[in-house]
Coordinates of C-alpha atoms and ligand atoms in Angstrom, one line a residue:
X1 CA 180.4 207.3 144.2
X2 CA 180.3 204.0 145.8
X3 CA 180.7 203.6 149.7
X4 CA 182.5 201.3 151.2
X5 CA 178.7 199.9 152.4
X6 CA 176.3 199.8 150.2
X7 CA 173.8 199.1 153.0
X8 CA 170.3 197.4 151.6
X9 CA 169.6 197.2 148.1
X10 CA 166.4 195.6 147.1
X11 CA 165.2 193.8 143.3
X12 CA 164.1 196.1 140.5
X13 CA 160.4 195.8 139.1
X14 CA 158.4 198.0 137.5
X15 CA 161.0 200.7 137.3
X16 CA 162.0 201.1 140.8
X17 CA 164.5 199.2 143.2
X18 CA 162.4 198.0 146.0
X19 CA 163.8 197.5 149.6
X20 CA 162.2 195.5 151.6
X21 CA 161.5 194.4 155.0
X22 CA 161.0 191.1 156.8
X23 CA 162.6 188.5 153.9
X24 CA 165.0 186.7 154.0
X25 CA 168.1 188.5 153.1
X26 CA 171.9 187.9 152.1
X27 CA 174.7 189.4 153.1
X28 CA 177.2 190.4 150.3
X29 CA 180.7 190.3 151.7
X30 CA 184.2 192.6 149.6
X31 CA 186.2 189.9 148.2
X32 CA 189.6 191.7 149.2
X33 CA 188.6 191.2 153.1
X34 CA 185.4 189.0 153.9
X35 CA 183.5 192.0 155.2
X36 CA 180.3 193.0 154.2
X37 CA 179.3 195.7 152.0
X38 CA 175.4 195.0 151.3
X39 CA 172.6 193.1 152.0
X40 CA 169.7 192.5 148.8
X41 CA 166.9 190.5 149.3
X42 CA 166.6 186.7 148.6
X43 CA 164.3 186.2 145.8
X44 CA 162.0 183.9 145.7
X45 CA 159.3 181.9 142.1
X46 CA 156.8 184.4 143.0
X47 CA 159.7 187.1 142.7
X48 CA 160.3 185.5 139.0
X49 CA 157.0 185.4 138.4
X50 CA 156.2 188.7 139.7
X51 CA 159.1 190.0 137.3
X52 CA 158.0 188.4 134.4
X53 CA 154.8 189.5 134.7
X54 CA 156.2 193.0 134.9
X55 CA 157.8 192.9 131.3
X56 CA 154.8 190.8 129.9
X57 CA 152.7 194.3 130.7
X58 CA 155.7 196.4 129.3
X59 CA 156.1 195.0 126.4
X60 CA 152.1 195.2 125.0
X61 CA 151.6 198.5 126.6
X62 CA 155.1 201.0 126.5
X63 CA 155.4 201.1 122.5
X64 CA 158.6 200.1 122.9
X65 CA 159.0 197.1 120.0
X66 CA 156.9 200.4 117.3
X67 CA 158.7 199.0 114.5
X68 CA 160.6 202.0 113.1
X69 CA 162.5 201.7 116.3
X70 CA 163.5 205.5 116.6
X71 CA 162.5 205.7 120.6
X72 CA 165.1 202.9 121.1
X73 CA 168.0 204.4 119.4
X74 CA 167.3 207.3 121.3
X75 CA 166.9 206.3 124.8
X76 CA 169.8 203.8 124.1
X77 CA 171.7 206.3 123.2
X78 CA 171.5 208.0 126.3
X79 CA 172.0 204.9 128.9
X80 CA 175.5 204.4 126.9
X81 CA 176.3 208.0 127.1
X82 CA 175.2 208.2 130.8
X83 CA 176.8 205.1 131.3
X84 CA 180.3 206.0 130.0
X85 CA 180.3 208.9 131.8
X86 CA 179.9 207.8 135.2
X87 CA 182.0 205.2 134.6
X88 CA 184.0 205.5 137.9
X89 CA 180.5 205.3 140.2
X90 CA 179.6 201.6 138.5
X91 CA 183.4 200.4 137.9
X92 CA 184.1 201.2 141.6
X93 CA 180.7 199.2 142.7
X94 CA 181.9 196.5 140.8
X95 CA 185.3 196.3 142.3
X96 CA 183.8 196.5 145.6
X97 CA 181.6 193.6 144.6
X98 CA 183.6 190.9 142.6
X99 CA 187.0 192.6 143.9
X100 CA 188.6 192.7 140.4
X101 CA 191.3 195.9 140.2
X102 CA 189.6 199.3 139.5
X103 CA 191.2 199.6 135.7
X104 CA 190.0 196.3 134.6
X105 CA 186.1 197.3 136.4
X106 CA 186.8 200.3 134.0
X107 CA 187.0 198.7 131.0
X108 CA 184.2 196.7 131.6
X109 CA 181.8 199.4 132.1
X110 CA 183.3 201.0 129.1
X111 CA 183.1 198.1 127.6
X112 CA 178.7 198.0 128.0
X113 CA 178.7 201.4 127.0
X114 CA 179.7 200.6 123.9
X115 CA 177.5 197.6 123.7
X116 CA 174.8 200.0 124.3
X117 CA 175.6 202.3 121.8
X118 CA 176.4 199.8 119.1
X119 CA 173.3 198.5 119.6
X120 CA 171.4 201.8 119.6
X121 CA 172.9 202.4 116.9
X122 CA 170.9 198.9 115.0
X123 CA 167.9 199.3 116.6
X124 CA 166.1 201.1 113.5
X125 CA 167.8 199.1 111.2
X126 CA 165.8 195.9 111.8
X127 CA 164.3 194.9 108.8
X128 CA 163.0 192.1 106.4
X129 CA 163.5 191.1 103.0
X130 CA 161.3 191.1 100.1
X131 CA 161.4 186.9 98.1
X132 CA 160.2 186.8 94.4
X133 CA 157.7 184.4 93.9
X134 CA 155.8 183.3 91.0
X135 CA 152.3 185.6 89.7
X136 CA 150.8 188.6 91.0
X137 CA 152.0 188.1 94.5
X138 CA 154.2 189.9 96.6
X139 CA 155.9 188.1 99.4
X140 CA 158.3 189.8 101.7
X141 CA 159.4 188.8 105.7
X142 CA 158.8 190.8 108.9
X143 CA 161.8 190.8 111.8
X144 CA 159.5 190.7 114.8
X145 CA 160.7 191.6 119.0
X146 CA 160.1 187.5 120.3
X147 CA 158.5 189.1 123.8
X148 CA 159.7 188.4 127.0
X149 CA 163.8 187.4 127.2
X150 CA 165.3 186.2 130.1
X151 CA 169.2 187.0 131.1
X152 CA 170.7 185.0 133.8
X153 CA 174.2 186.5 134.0
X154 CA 177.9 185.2 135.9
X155 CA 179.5 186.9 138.2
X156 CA 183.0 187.4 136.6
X157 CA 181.6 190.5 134.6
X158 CA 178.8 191.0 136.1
X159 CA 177.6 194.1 134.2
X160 CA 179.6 193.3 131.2
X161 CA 178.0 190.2 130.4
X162 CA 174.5 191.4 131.7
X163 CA 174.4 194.2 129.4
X164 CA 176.1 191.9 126.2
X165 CA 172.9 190.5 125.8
X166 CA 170.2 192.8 127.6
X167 CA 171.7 195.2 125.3
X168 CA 170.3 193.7 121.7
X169 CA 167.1 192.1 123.3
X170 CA 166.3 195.6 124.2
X171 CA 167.1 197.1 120.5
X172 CA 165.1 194.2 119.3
X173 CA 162.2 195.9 120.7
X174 CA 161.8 193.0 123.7
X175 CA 160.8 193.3 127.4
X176 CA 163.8 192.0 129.8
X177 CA 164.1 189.8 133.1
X178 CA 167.5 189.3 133.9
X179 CA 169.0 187.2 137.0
X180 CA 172.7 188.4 137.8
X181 CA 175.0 185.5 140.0
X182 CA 173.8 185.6 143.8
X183 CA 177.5 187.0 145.0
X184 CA 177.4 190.1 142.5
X185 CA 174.0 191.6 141.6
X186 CA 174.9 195.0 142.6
X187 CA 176.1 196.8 139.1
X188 CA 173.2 195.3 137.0
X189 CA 171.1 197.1 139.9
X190 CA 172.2 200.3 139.7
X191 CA 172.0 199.8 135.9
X192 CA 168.6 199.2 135.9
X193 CA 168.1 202.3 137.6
X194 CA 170.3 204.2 135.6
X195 CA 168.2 202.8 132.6
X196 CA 165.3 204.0 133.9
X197 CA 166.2 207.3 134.6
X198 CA 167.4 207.5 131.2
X199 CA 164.0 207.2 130.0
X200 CA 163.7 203.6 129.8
X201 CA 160.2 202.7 129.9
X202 CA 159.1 200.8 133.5
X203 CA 158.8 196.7 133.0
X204 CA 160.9 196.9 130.2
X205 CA 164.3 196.0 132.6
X206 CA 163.3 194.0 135.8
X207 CA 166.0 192.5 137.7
X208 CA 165.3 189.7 140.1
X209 CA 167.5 188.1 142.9
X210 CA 167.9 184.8 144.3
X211 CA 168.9 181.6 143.8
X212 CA 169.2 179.9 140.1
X213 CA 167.7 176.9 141.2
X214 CA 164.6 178.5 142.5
X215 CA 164.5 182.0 140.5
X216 CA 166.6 181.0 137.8
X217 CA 164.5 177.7 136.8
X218 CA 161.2 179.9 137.7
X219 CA 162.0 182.2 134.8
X220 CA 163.6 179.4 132.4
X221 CA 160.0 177.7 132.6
X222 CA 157.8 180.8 133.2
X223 CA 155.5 179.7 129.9
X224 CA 155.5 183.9 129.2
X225 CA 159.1 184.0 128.6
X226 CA 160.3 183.6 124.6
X227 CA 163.9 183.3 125.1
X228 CA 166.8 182.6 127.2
X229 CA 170.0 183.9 127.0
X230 CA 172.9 181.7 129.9
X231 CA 175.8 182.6 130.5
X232 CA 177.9 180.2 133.2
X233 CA 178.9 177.1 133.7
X234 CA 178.8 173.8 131.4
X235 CA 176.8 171.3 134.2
X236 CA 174.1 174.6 134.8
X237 CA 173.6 175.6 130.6
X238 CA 173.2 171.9 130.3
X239 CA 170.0 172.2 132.9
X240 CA 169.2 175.2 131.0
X241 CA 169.0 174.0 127.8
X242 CA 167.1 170.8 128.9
X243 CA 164.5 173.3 130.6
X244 CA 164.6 175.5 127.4
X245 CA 164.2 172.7 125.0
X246 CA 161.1 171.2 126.9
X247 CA 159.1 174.4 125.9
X248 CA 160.7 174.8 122.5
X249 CA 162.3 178.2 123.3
X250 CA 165.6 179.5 122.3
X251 CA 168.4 179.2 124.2
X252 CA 171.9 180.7 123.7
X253 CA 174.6 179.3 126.3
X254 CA 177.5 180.7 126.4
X255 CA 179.4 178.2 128.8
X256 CA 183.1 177.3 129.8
X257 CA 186.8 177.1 128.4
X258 CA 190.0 175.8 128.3
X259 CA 191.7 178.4 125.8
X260 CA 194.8 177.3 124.2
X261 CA 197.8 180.0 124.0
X262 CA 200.3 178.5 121.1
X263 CA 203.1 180.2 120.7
X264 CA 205.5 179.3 117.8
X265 CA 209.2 180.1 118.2
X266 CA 209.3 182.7 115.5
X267 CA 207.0 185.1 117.1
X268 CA 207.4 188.0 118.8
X269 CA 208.3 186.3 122.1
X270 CA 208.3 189.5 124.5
X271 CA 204.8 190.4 123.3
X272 CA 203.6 186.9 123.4
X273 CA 205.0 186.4 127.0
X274 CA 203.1 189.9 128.2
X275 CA 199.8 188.5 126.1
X276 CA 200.0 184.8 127.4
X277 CA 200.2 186.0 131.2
X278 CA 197.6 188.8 130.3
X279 CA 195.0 186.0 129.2
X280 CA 195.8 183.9 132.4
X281 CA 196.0 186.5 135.4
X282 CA 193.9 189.1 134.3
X283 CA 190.3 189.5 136.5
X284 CA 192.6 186.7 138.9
X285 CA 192.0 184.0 135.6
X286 CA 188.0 183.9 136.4
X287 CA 187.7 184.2 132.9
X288 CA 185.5 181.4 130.3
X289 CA 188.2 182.4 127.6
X290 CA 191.4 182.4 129.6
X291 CA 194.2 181.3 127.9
X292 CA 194.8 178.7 130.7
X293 CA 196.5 176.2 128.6
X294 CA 200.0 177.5 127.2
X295 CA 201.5 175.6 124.3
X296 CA 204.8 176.4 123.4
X297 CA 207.4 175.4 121.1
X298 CA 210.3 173.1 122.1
X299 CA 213.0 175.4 121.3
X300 CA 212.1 178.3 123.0
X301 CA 210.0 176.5 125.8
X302 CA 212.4 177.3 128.8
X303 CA 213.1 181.1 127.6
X304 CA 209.7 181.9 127.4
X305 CA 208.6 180.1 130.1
X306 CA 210.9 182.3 132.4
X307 CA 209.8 185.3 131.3
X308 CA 206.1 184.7 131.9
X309 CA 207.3 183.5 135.1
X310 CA 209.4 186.8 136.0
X311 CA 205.6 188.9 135.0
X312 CA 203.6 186.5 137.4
X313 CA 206.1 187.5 140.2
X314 CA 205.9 191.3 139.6
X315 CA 202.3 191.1 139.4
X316 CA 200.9 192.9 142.1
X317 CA 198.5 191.9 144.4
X318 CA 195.7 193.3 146.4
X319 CA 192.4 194.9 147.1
X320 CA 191.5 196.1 143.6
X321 CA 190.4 200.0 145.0
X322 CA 194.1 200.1 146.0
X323 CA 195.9 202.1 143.1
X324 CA 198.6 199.8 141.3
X325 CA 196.9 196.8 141.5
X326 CA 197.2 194.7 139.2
X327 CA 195.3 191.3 140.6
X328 CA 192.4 191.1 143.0
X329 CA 190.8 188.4 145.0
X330 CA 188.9 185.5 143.7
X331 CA 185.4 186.2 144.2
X332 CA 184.8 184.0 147.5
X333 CA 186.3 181.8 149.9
X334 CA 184.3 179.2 148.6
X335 CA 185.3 179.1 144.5
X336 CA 189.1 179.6 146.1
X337 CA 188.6 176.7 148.2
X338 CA 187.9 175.1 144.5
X339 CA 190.7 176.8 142.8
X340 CA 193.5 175.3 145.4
X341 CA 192.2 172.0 145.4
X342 CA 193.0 171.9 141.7
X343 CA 196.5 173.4 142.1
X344 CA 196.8 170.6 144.6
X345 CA 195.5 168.0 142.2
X346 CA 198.0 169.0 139.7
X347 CA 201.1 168.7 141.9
X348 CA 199.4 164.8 143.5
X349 CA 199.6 164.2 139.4
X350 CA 202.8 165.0 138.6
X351 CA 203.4 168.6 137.5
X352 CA 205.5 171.5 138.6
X353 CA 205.1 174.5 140.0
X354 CA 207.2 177.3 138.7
X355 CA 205.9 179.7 140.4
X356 CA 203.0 180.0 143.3
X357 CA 201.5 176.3 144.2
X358 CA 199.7 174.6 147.3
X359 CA 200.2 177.0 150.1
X360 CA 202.0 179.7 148.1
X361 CA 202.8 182.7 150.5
X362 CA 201.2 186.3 149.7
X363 CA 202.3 189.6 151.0
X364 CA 201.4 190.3 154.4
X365 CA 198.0 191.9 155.0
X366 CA 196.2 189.8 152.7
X367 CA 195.0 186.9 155.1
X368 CA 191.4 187.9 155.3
X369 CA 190.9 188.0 151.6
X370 CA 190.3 185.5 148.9
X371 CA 193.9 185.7 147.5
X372 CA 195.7 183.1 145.5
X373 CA 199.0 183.7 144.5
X374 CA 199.3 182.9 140.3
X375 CA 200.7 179.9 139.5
X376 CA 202.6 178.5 136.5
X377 CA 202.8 174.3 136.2
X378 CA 205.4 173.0 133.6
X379 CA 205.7 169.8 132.8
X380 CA 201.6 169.6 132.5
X381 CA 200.2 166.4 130.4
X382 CA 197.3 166.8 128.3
X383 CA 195.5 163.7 130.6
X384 CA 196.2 165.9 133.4
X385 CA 192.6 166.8 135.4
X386 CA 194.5 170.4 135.4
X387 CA 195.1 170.1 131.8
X388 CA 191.4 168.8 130.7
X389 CA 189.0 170.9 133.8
X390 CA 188.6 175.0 133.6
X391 CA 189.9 175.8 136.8
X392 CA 189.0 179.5 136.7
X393 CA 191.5 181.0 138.7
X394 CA 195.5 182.0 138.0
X395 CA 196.8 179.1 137.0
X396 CA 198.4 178.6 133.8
X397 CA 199.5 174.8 132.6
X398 CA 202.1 174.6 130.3
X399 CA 202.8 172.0 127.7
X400 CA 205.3 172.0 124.6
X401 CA 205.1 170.7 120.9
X402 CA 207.4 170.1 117.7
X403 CA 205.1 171.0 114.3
X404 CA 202.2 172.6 113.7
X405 CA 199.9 169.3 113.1
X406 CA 201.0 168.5 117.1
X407 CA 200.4 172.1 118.3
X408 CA 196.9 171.6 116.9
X409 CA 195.7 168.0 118.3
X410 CA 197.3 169.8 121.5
X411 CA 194.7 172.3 121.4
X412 CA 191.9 170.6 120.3
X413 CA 192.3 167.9 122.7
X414 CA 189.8 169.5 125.0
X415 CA 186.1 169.2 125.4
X416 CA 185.7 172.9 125.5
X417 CA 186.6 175.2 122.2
X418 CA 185.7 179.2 122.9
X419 CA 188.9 180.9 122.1
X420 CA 192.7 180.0 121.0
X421 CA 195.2 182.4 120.5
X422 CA 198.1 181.9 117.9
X423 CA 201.7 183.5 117.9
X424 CA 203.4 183.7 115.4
X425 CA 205.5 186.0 112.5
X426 CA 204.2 183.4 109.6
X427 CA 201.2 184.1 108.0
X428 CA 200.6 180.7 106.7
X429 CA 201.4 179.0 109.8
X430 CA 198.4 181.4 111.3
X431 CA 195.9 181.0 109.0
X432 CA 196.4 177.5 108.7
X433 CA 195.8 177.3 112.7
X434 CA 192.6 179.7 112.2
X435 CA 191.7 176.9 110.4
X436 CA 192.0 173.9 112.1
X437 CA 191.7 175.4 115.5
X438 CA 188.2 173.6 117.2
X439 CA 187.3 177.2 118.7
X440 CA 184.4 179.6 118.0
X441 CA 187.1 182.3 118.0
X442 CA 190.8 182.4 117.4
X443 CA 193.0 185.7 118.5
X444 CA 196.4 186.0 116.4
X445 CA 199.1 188.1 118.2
X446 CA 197.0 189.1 121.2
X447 CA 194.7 187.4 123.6
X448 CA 192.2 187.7 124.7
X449 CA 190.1 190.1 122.6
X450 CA 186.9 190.5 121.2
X451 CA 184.4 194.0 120.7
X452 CA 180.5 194.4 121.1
X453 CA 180.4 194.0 116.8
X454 CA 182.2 190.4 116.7
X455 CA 180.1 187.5 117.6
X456 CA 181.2 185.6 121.0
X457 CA 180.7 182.3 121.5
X458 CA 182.2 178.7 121.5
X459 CA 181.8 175.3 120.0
X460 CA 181.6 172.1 121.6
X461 CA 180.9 172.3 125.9
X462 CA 181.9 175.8 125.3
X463 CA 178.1 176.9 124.2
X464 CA 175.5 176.9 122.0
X465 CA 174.9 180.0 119.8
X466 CA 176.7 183.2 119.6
X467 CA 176.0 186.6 121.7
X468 CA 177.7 190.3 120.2
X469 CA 177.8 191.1 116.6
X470 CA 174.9 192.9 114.4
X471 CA 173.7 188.7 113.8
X472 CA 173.1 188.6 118.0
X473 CA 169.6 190.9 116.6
X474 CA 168.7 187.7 114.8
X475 CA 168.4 185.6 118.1
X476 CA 166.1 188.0 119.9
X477 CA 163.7 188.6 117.2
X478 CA 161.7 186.1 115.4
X479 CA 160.9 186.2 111.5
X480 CA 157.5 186.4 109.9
X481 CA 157.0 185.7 105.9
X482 CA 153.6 187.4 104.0
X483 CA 152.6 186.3 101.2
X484 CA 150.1 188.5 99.7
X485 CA 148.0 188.1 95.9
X486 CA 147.4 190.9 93.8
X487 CA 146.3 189.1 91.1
X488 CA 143.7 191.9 89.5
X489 CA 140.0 190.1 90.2
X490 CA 138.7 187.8 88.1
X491 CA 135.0 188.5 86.3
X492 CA 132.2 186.9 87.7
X493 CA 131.3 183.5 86.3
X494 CA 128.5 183.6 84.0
Ligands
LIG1 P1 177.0 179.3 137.3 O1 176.6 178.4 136.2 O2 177.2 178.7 138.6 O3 175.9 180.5 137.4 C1 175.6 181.4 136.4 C2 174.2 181.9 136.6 O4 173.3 180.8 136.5 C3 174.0 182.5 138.0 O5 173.2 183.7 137.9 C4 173.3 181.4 138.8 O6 172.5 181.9 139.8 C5 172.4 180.8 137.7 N1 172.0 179.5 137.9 C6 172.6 178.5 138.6 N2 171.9 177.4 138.6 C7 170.8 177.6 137.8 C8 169.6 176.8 137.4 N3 169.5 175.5 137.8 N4 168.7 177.4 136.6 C9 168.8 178.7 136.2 N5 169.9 179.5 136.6 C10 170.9 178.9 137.4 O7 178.3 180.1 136.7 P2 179.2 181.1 137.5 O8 180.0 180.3 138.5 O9 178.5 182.3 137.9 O10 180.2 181.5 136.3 C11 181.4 180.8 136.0 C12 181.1 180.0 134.7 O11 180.6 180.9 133.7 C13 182.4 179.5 134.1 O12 182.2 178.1 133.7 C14 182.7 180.4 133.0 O13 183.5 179.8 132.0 C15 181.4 180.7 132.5 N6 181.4 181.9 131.7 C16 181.2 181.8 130.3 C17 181.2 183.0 129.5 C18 181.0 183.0 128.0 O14 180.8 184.0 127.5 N7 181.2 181.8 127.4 C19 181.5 184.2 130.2 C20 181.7 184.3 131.5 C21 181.6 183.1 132.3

């Protein structure tokens, strides 16, 4: 079970997490109060390098991409099982680390197990096609493991995410480096190791620390590595992508959002209420698909809004390893610092707090976190810098709108498009949204939602490429046609 200190932790290569010595170290500090839990090495190229080289070696020399694929089901199979079941050991690190509430640190590590075992569960199923050509020939196409794949994970799920696409690479038959966020590395740690002692061949999961400008950018152009797979922000996929596309590798980036919530007056308004501050408050709103923009309809705008209000004030508050809570900390003083100056951008530019705002008092006891009380903003515009930027924190801006054809150029008015949420009774009315909606993925009567067998991803600043799904095997492999002539041989010329 996870202390309250994890003391040292060091990177994982080769198999085993080393702790070292005399480097340069940082200091990882519990969200709920600022005080440290663990220290981990800073990494440095020759770290990425180092790693690289470590799946490189894997990959031609553990047997792990054998085609038939029957050793990866099998010792998939048992990190998902031994994952789920000590679920409470990593979901309890993981609170410690990025301070989110102990149920919702649950479901993400139930959440990768089930990654890992859908994936287990493809991994022998990997297969090409056979083309008909013309004549004696026989042409047919080979789904190859693409190498070395590199992971650079967030640190608002940081073993969710990690294992979303570390997960598939690894049924694909690849070797994996993957770079968790600098605040929150310590789940994907304790993965690897769990991993390993699953029988996961050594190489084939090395997990490096440090920086993304220095490690991150050391792996990205590391000329061994055959993929990347970024998940963050818009400004560093960008970077990514530019880095990626220099050395013609694949790239999926799964970026930023500004999810619409539009909720028609017919629906079921007591569920939508509970689903619209659901997709806003949970994991404290650090979320890419939070429904952070609500659109509502005229006529029921002021009901609704106060009972979405009246949840945000129940919500409880605290350290997440405190039972009953139900919102923890943002994940440092720093991105809070960012969060409030946006709350106070959106009351300088005209809109009003219904409930928390600039300097928004919190119960007693929680000075020495990174609190921030949720806040509602009504009369939001859609030029509104609080309107247009992901703020990634509690916040929810609402807006209203008359028909349909307006609730849609509402939502799509937005340089990001990863998931909208629609509620409504009328079935037309949603499917026509499904439609029109500028979103990779659209959520009717709930939000958010998604599960390790539908694809995830977003259009427009909101990424490039999908991860999840049984297609996600398609990105980490790489496809090979034969072409072979059995034309019977000819006689000798005379
Ligand atoms: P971030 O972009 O700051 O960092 C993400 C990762 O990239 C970290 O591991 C970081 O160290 C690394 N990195 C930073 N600069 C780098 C560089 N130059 N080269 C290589 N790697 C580099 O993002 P964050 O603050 O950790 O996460 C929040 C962002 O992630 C939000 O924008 C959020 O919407 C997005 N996100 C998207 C999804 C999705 O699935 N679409 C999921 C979660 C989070």
């Amino acid at each position: 079970m996870a202390s309250a200190k994890e003391g040292p932790r060091g990177m994982f290569l080769d198999g085993q997490e080393l702790t070292v010595t005399g480097r340069e170290h940082r200091t990882l500090l519990d969200p709920a109060t600022n005080r440290p839990i663990a220290t981990v090495p800073t990494g440095t190229k020759e770290d990425a390098r180092a790693a690289v080289e470590s799946a490189a070696k894997a990959f031609g020399a553990s047997g792990w991409a054998a085609p038939d694929g029957q050793k990866r089901v099998q010792v998939l199979g048992r990190i998902a099982q031994a994952l789920a079941e000590r679920w409470e050991e990593f979901a309890r690190l993981e609170t410690l680390n990025q301070g989110k509430p102990l149920r919702e640190s649950k479901g993400d590590v139930l959440y990768a197990a089930r990654t890992l075992e859908y994936y287990a569960g493809l991994a022998d199923k990997i297969q090409g096609e056979t083309i008909p050509v013309p004549g004696d020939r026989l042409d047919y196409t080979l789904r190859e493991p693409l190498g070395v794949t590199v992971h650079i994970a967030p640190w608002n799920y940081p073993l969710q995410l990690a294992v979303r696409s570390v997960a598939p690479a690894l049924a694909a038959g690849n070797a994996v480096v993957l770079k968790p966020a600098s605040w929150t590395p310590l789940t994907a740690l304790s993965f690897a190791r769990l991993a390993t002692e699953c029988g996961l061949p050594p190489g084939l999961l090395n997990v490096v620390l440090g920086s993304g400008s220095e490690v991150g950018e050391a792996l990205v152009t590391d000329r061994r590595v055959a993929s990347v797979s970024f998940t963050g922000s818009p400004g560093v996929g960008r970077r990514i992508g530019e880095l990626a596309a220099s050395r013609v590798v694949p790239v999926t980036l799964e970026l930023g959002g500004k999810g619409p919530n539009i909720v028609f007056s017919d629906a079921d308004l007591e569920r939508a209420a509970r689903g619209v501050s659901f997709g806003i408050f949970l994991n404290a709103g650090q979320m890419c698909w939070a429904g952070s923009r609500l659109l509502v309809q005229e006529e029921v705008k002021e009901r609704f809004l106060s009972r979405v209000k009246e949840l945000a004030l129940k919500l409880k508050l605290g350290p997440g390893l405190e039972p009953g809570v139900e919102m923890g900390p943002l994940v440092t003083r720093e991105h809070r610092a960012v969060v409030e100056g946006y709350v106070t951008r959106g009351v300088e530019e005209g809109a009003v707090p219904l409930v928390g705002g600039p300097g928004a008092a919190l119960s007693p006891g929680l000075e020495a976190g990174n609190f921030l009380a949720p806040t509602i903003f009504d009369a939001v515009t859609p030029g509104m810098t609080i309107a247009r930027e992901e703020i990634f924190g509690p916040v929810l801006c609402a807006m209203s709108f008359r028909t349909p054809e307006e609730a849609l150029a509402l939502a799509n008015d937005s340089d990001y498009g990863l998931l909208a949420g629609v509620w409504t009774r009328d079935l037309s009315v949603a499917h026509r949204m499904a439609r029109g909606l500028e979103a990779g993925m659209v959520s009717v009567n709930e939000y958010p939602v998604t599960f390790p067998q539908t694809p995830f991803g977003g259009f427009k600043q909101s990424g490039l490429g999908f991860e999840q799904g049984s297609r996600a095997l398609e990105f980490y492999t790489r496809q090979k046609n034969v072409n072979v002539n059995f034309a019977p041989a000819r006689p000798p010329r005379t």
